[in-house]
CSV table of C-alpha atoms in Angstrom, one decimal:
chain,number,residue,atom,x,y,z
N,1073,UNK,CA,-5.8,-12.0,24.3
N,1074,UNK,CA,-2.8,-14.2,24.3
N,1075,UNK,CA,-2.7,-17.0,21.9
N,1076,UNK,CA,0.2,-18.6,23.7
N,1077,UNK,CA,-1.3,-18.6,27.1
N,1078,UNK,CA,1.8,-17.5,29.4
N,1079,UNK,CA,4.4,-19.4,26.9
N,1080,UNK,CA,7.0,-17.3,25.1
N,1081,UNK,CA,10.4,-19.1,23.7
N,1082,UNK,CA,12.3,-15.9,24.3
N,1083,UNK,CA,13.1,-14.5,27.5
N,1084,UNK,CA,13.6,-10.9,26.6
N,1085,UNK,CA,15.3,-8.8,29.2
N,1086,UNK,CA,12.4,-6.2,29.4
N,1087,UNK,CA,9.5,-8.4,29.7
N,1088,UNK,CA,10.4,-12.2,30.3
N,1089,UNK,CA,6.6,-13.1,29.6
N,1090,UNK,CA,5.6,-10.8,32.8
N,1091,UNK,CA,2.7,-9.2,30.1
N,1092,UNK,CA,1.5,-12.2,29.2
N,1093,UNK,CA,0.4,-13.1,32.7
N,1094,UNK,CA,-2.2,-10.0,32.4
N,1095,UNK,CA,-3.9,-11.2,29.0
N,1096,UNK,CA,-6.7,-13.3,28.7
N,1097,UNK,CA,-5.7,-16.8,27.9
N,1098,UNK,CA,-6.8,-17.6,24.2
N,1099,UNK,CA,-4.5,-20.5,23.8
N,1100,UNK,CA,-5.7,-24.0,22.4
N,1101,UNK,CA,-9.2,-24.8,22.7
N,1102,UNK,CA,-9.9,-21.7,24.6
N,1103,UNK,CA,-9.7,-19.4,22.3
N,1104,UNK,CA,-13.3,-19.8,20.6
N,1105,UNK,CA,-14.7,-19.8,24.0
N,1106,UNK,CA,-13.2,-16.5,24.9
N,1107,UNK,CA,-13.8,-14.6,21.5
N,1108,UNK,CA,-17.4,-15.7,21.6
N,1109,UNK,CA,-17.7,-14.5,25.2
N,1110,UNK,CA,-16.1,-11.0,24.5
N,1111,UNK,CA,-18.7,-10.9,21.3
N,1112,UNK,CA,-21.7,-11.5,23.7
N,1113,UNK,CA,-20.8,-8.8,26.2
N,1114,UNK,CA,-20.6,-6.2,23.3
N,1115,UNK,CA,-17.0,-6.1,22.6
N,1116,UNK,CA,-16.1,-3.9,19.5
N,1117,UNK,CA,-12.9,-5.9,18.9
N,1118,UNK,CA,-9.8,-8.0,20.0
N,1119,UNK,CA,-6.2,-7.3,20.1
N,1120,UNK,CA,-4.4,-10.7,19.8
N,1121,UNK,CA,-1.1,-11.3,21.1
N,1122,UNK,CA,1.0,-13.8,22.6
N,1123,UNK,CA,4.7,-14.6,23.3
N,1124,UNK,CA,7.2,-14.9,20.3
N,1125,UNK,CA,8.4,-17.8,18.7
N,1126,UNK,CA,12.1,-18.4,18.5
N,1127,UNK,CA,12.2,-16.7,14.8
N,1128,UNK,CA,10.8,-13.4,16.5
N,1129,UNK,CA,7.2,-13.6,15.1
N,1130,UNK,CA,4.0,-13.7,17.3
N,1131,UNK,CA,2.4,-17.0,16.0
N,1132,UNK,CA,-1.4,-15.8,15.5
N,1133,UNK,CA,-1.0,-17.1,12.2
N,1134,UNK,CA,-0.9,-20.6,13.3
N,1135,UNK,CA,-4.8,-20.4,14.2
N,1136,UNK,CA,-5.6,-18.4,11.0
N,1137,UNK,CA,-8.4,-20.6,9.8
N,1138,UNK,CA,-9.8,-20.5,13.3
N,1139,UNK,CA,-9.7,-17.0,13.7
N,1140,UNK,CA,-11.1,-16.1,10.3
N,1141,UNK,CA,-14.2,-18.1,11.0
N,1142,UNK,CA,-14.5,-16.3,14.5
N,1143,UNK,CA,-14.3,-13.0,12.8
N,1144,UNK,CA,-16.9,-14.0,10.4
N,1145,UNK,CA,-19.3,-15.1,13.1
N,1146,UNK,CA,-18.7,-12.1,15.5
N,1147,UNK,CA,-18.1,-8.9,13.3
N,1148,UNK,CA,-15.3,-8.3,15.6
N,1149,UNK,CA,-12.3,-5.9,14.9
N,1150,UNK,CA,-9.3,-7.8,15.2
N,1151,UNK,CA,-5.8,-6.5,15.5
N,1152,UNK,CA,-2.7,-8.5,16.6
N,1153,UNK,CA,1.0,-8.2,17.5
N,1154,UNK,CA,2.8,-9.8,15.0
N,1155,UNK,CA,6.4,-9.3,15.5
N,1156,UNK,CA,8.8,-10.5,12.9
N,1157,UNK,CA,7.1,-12.3,9.8
N,1158,UNK,CA,7.9,-13.9,6.6
N,1159,UNK,CA,5.7,-13.6,3.4
N,1160,UNK,CA,3.7,-16.6,4.1
N,1161,UNK,CA,3.1,-15.6,7.7
N,1162,UNK,CA,1.7,-12.1,6.4
N,1163,UNK,CA,-0.5,-13.9,4.1
N,1164,UNK,CA,-2.0,-16.2,6.5
N,1165,UNK,CA,-2.8,-12.9,8.8
N,1166,UNK,CA,-4.1,-11.1,5.9
N,1167,UNK,CA,-7.2,-13.6,6.0
N,1168,UNK,CA,-8.6,-11.8,9.3
N,1169,UNK,CA,-6.5,-8.8,10.5
N,1170,UNK,CA,-7.7,-5.5,10.4
N,1171,UNK,CA,-4.5,-3.7,11.8
N,1172,UNK,CA,-1.0,-5.2,12.3
N,1173,UNK,CA,0.8,-3.9,15.4
N,1174,UNK,CA,4.5,-4.4,14.5
N,1175,UNK,CA,7.2,-3.0,17.2
N,1176,UNK,CA,9.6,-1.5,14.8
N,1177,UNK,CA,13.3,-1.8,16.1
N,1178,UNK,CA,16.0,0.3,14.5
N,1179,UNK,CA,19.2,-1.1,16.1
N,1180,UNK,CA,21.1,-4.4,15.8
N,1181,UNK,CA,22.6,-4.1,19.1
N,1182,UNK,CA,19.1,-3.7,20.7
N,1183,UNK,CA,17.7,-6.7,18.9
N,1184,UNK,CA,20.6,-8.9,20.0
N,1185,UNK,CA,21.3,-7.7,23.3
N,1186,UNK,CA,17.6,-6.8,24.9
N,1187,UNK,CA,15.2,-9.4,22.5
N,1188,UNK,CA,18.1,-12.0,22.1
N,1189,UNK,CA,17.0,-13.0,18.8
N,1190,UNK,CA,19.0,-13.8,15.9
N,1191,UNK,CA,17.7,-11.0,13.8
N,1192,UNK,CA,18.5,-7.5,12.3
N,1193,UNK,CA,16.9,-4.2,11.7
N,1194,UNK,CA,16.6,-5.4,8.0
N,1195,UNK,CA,14.4,-8.2,9.4
N,1196,UNK,CA,11.9,-5.6,10.5
N,1197,UNK,CA,11.7,-3.9,7.3
N,1198,UNK,CA,11.0,-6.9,5.5
N,1199,UNK,CA,8.2,-7.5,8.1
N,1200,UNK,CA,6.4,-4.2,7.2
N,1201,UNK,CA,7.0,-4.7,3.4
N,1202,UNK,CA,5.5,-8.2,3.7
N,1203,UNK,CA,2.3,-7.1,6.0
N,1204,UNK,CA,2.0,-3.9,3.7
N,1205,UNK,CA,2.0,-6.3,0.5
N,1206,UNK,CA,-0.5,-8.6,1.9
N,1207,UNK,CA,-2.9,-5.4,2.4
N,1208,UNK,CA,-2.9,-5.0,6.1
N,1209,UNK,CA,-3.2,-1.7,7.4
N,1210,UNK,CA,-0.1,-1.0,9.6
N,1211,UNK,CA,0.3,0.5,13.1
N,1212,UNK,CA,3.9,0.3,14.0
N,1213,UNK,CA,5.1,0.9,17.4
N,1214,UNK,CA,8.1,2.7,18.2
N,1215,UNK,CA,9.8,1.8,21.5
N,1216,UNK,CA,11.6,4.6,23.3
N,1217,UNK,CA,14.4,3.7,25.6
N,1218,UNK,CA,14.1,0.1,25.2
N,1219,UNK,CA,18.1,0.2,25.0
N,1220,UNK,CA,18.2,0.2,28.8
N,1221,UNK,CA,16.3,3.4,29.0
N,1222,UNK,CA,18.5,5.1,26.4
N,1223,UNK,CA,17.8,6.3,22.7
N,1224,UNK,CA,19.2,3.9,20.3
N,1225,UNK,CA,17.6,3.3,16.9
N,1226,UNK,CA,14.2,5.3,17.4
N,1227,UNK,CA,14.8,7.7,14.5
N,1228,UNK,CA,15.9,4.8,12.2
N,1229,UNK,CA,13.1,2.8,13.3
N,1230,UNK,CA,10.7,5.9,12.2
N,1231,UNK,CA,12.7,6.2,8.9
N,1232,UNK,CA,11.7,2.6,7.9
N,1233,UNK,CA,8.0,3.2,8.9
N,1234,UNK,CA,7.9,6.1,6.7
N,1235,UNK,CA,8.2,4.0,3.4
N,1236,UNK,CA,5.2,2.0,4.1
N,1237,UNK,CA,2.5,4.7,4.4
N,1238,UNK,CA,1.1,3.5,7.8
N,1239,UNK,CA,-2.2,4.5,9.3
N,1240,UNK,CA,-1.3,5.3,12.6
N,1241,UNK,CA,2.1,5.8,14.5
N,1242,UNK,CA,1.9,4.5,18.1
N,1243,UNK,CA,4.7,5.8,20.7
N,1244,UNK,CA,5.5,3.1,23.4
N,1245,UNK,CA,7.8,4.0,26.3
N,1246,UNK,CA,9.8,1.5,28.1
N,1247,UNK,CA,8.5,0.3,31.4
N,1248,UNK,CA,11.2,-0.9,34.0
N,1249,UNK,CA,9.4,-4.0,35.1
N,1250,UNK,CA,9.7,-5.8,38.3
N,1251,UNK,CA,11.0,-9.5,37.7
N,1252,UNK,CA,12.8,-8.8,34.8
N,1253,UNK,CA,16.5,-8.2,33.9
N,1254,UNK,CA,16.0,-4.5,33.5
N,1255,UNK,CA,13.9,-3.7,36.6
N,1256,UNK,CA,16.7,-1.6,37.8
N,1257,UNK,CA,16.8,0.6,34.8
N,1258,UNK,CA,15.6,4.1,34.7
N,1259,UNK,CA,12.7,4.8,32.3
N,1260,UNK,CA,14.0,7.0,29.5
N,1261,UNK,CA,14.1,10.7,30.2
N,1262,UNK,CA,11.0,12.6,29.1
N,1263,UNK,CA,13.0,15.1,26.9
N,1264,UNK,CA,14.3,11.9,25.0
N,1265,UNK,CA,10.7,10.5,24.5
N,1266,UNK,CA,9.3,14.1,23.5
N,1267,UNK,CA,12.2,14.4,20.9
N,1268,UNK,CA,10.9,10.8,19.5
N,1269,UNK,CA,7.1,12.3,19.4
N,1270,UNK,CA,8.2,15.6,18.0
N,1271,UNK,CA,10.3,14.1,15.3
N,1272,UNK,CA,7.4,11.4,14.5
N,1273,UNK,CA,5.0,14.6,14.5
N,1274,UNK,CA,7.1,16.2,11.7
N,1275,UNK,CA,7.4,12.8,9.4
N,1276,UNK,CA,3.8,12.0,9.5
N,1277,UNK,CA,0.4,13.6,8.7
N,1278,UNK,CA,-1.5,10.2,9.9
N,1279,UNK,CA,-2.7,10.1,13.6
N,1280,UNK,CA,-0.1,9.6,16.4
N,1281,UNK,CA,-0.8,7.4,19.3
N,1282,UNK,CA,0.6,7.6,22.9
N,1283,UNK,CA,0.6,3.8,23.8
N,1284,UNK,CA,-1.1,2.2,27.1
N,1285,UNK,CA,2.4,1.0,27.7
N,1286,UNK,CA,4.1,3.7,29.3
N,1287,UNK,CA,5.5,4.4,33.0
N,1288,UNK,CA,2.7,5.5,35.4
N,1289,UNK,CA,2.7,8.1,38.3
N,1290,UNK,CA,4.3,11.7,37.9
N,1291,UNK,CA,6.1,10.5,34.9
N,1292,UNK,CA,2.7,9.6,33.1
N,1293,UNK,CA,1.3,13.1,33.9
N,1294,UNK,CA,4.4,15.2,32.9
N,1295,UNK,CA,4.5,13.0,29.7
N,1296,UNK,CA,0.9,13.2,28.7
N,1297,UNK,CA,1.1,16.9,28.8
N,1298,UNK,CA,4.5,17.4,26.9
N,1299,UNK,CA,3.0,14.7,24.4
N,1300,UNK,CA,-0.2,16.8,23.5
N,1301,UNK,CA,2.1,19.9,23.2
N,1302,UNK,CA,4.2,18.0,20.9
N,1303,UNK,CA,1.2,16.7,18.4
N,1304,UNK,CA,0.1,13.6,19.9
N,1305,UNK,CA,-3.4,12.9,18.5
N,1306,UNK,CA,-4.6,10.1,20.8
N,1307,UNK,CA,-3.6,8.9,24.4
N,1308,UNK,CA,-4.7,5.5,25.8
N,1309,UNK,CA,-5.4,5.8,29.3
N,1310,UNK,CA,-5.1,9.4,29.5
N,1311,UNK,CA,-4.0,11.0,32.9
N,1312,UNK,CA,-5.9,13.9,34.6
N,1313,UNK,CA,-3.2,16.1,33.7
N,1314,UNK,CA,-4.0,15.0,30.0
N,1315,UNK,CA,-7.5,16.1,30.1
N,1316,UNK,CA,-6.3,19.5,31.9
N,1317,UNK,CA,-3.8,20.6,29.4
N,1318,UNK,CA,-6.4,19.9,26.7
N,1319,UNK,CA,-9.2,21.8,28.1
N,1320,UNK,CA,-6.6,24.8,28.9
N,1321,UNK,CA,-5.7,24.6,24.9
N,1322,UNK,CA,-9.3,24.2,23.8
N,1323,UNK,CA,-9.1,21.0,22.0
N,1324,UNK,CA,-11.7,18.7,21.5
N,1325,UNK,CA,-11.7,15.8,23.3
N,1326,UNK,CA,-13.2,12.5,22.2
N,1327,UNK,CA,-13.5,9.6,24.5
N,1328,UNK,CA,-13.8,6.2,22.8
N,1329,UNK,CA,-14.2,3.3,25.6
N,1330,UNK,CA,-12.7,-0.3,25.4
N,1331,UNK,CA,-10.8,0.1,22.0
N,1332,UNK,CA,-7.1,0.0,21.2
N,1333,UNK,CA,-5.7,3.3,20.1
N,1334,UNK,CA,-4.4,2.1,16.7
N,1335,UNK,CA,-7.7,1.9,15.6
N,1336,UNK,CA,-9.6,5.1,14.1
N,1337,UNK,CA,-13.3,4.6,15.3
N,1338,UNK,CA,-16.1,6.8,16.6
N,1339,UNK,CA,-17.5,6.6,20.0
């Protein structure tokens, strides 16, 4: 659910507000209606998102009081894309967040050239520190291939995340998206994605998730197979190939419907 509707203060080269158009609109007075509607339909939780402010944060914290009351009234699990946050923003989020979904970038050039914000890698480390200090469980997201489909800073991002004892690490894969500046760029090589997954598996004993944000078609089928072989624990919107390889390996398959892969929730 986007708390900013389709508005974003940035025009990132990989997104340009495209993904906001596919979210529920929770901006302004629509937030309470949408949350209660979902709760009444039996939803387990909501992922709060939205366009970025100029400072790189996703301003869900601006409606913290309203969201906190809605959480008390509904009992829904609430996670949020946070972006870059300062200490006061993290404290506001701590009033209602069950999980902070933080994109972590490990390369200054990518931050400047792709996202177009005046920030640096240290700002992402500071954000993780603020959120962790506020007591919010962390689900850091590592975006593979964001720099024009190439690896650039992903392993440094993993090193940053390692400092903060995340509850889960999520692997996101860059999708060349129509209508953006990077629509003609190739997605990252499968080999590069697997390198990041296997490195993450070596570094972390917590669950490792493959995000719903990854290319489709044959690419997805092949990636899902390699990801499982590389140690992925969870896959959002798995391909048929994912089921096949799990059965061949004798793995236990647990399906959890309508829930973000960042959460460890039994079916």
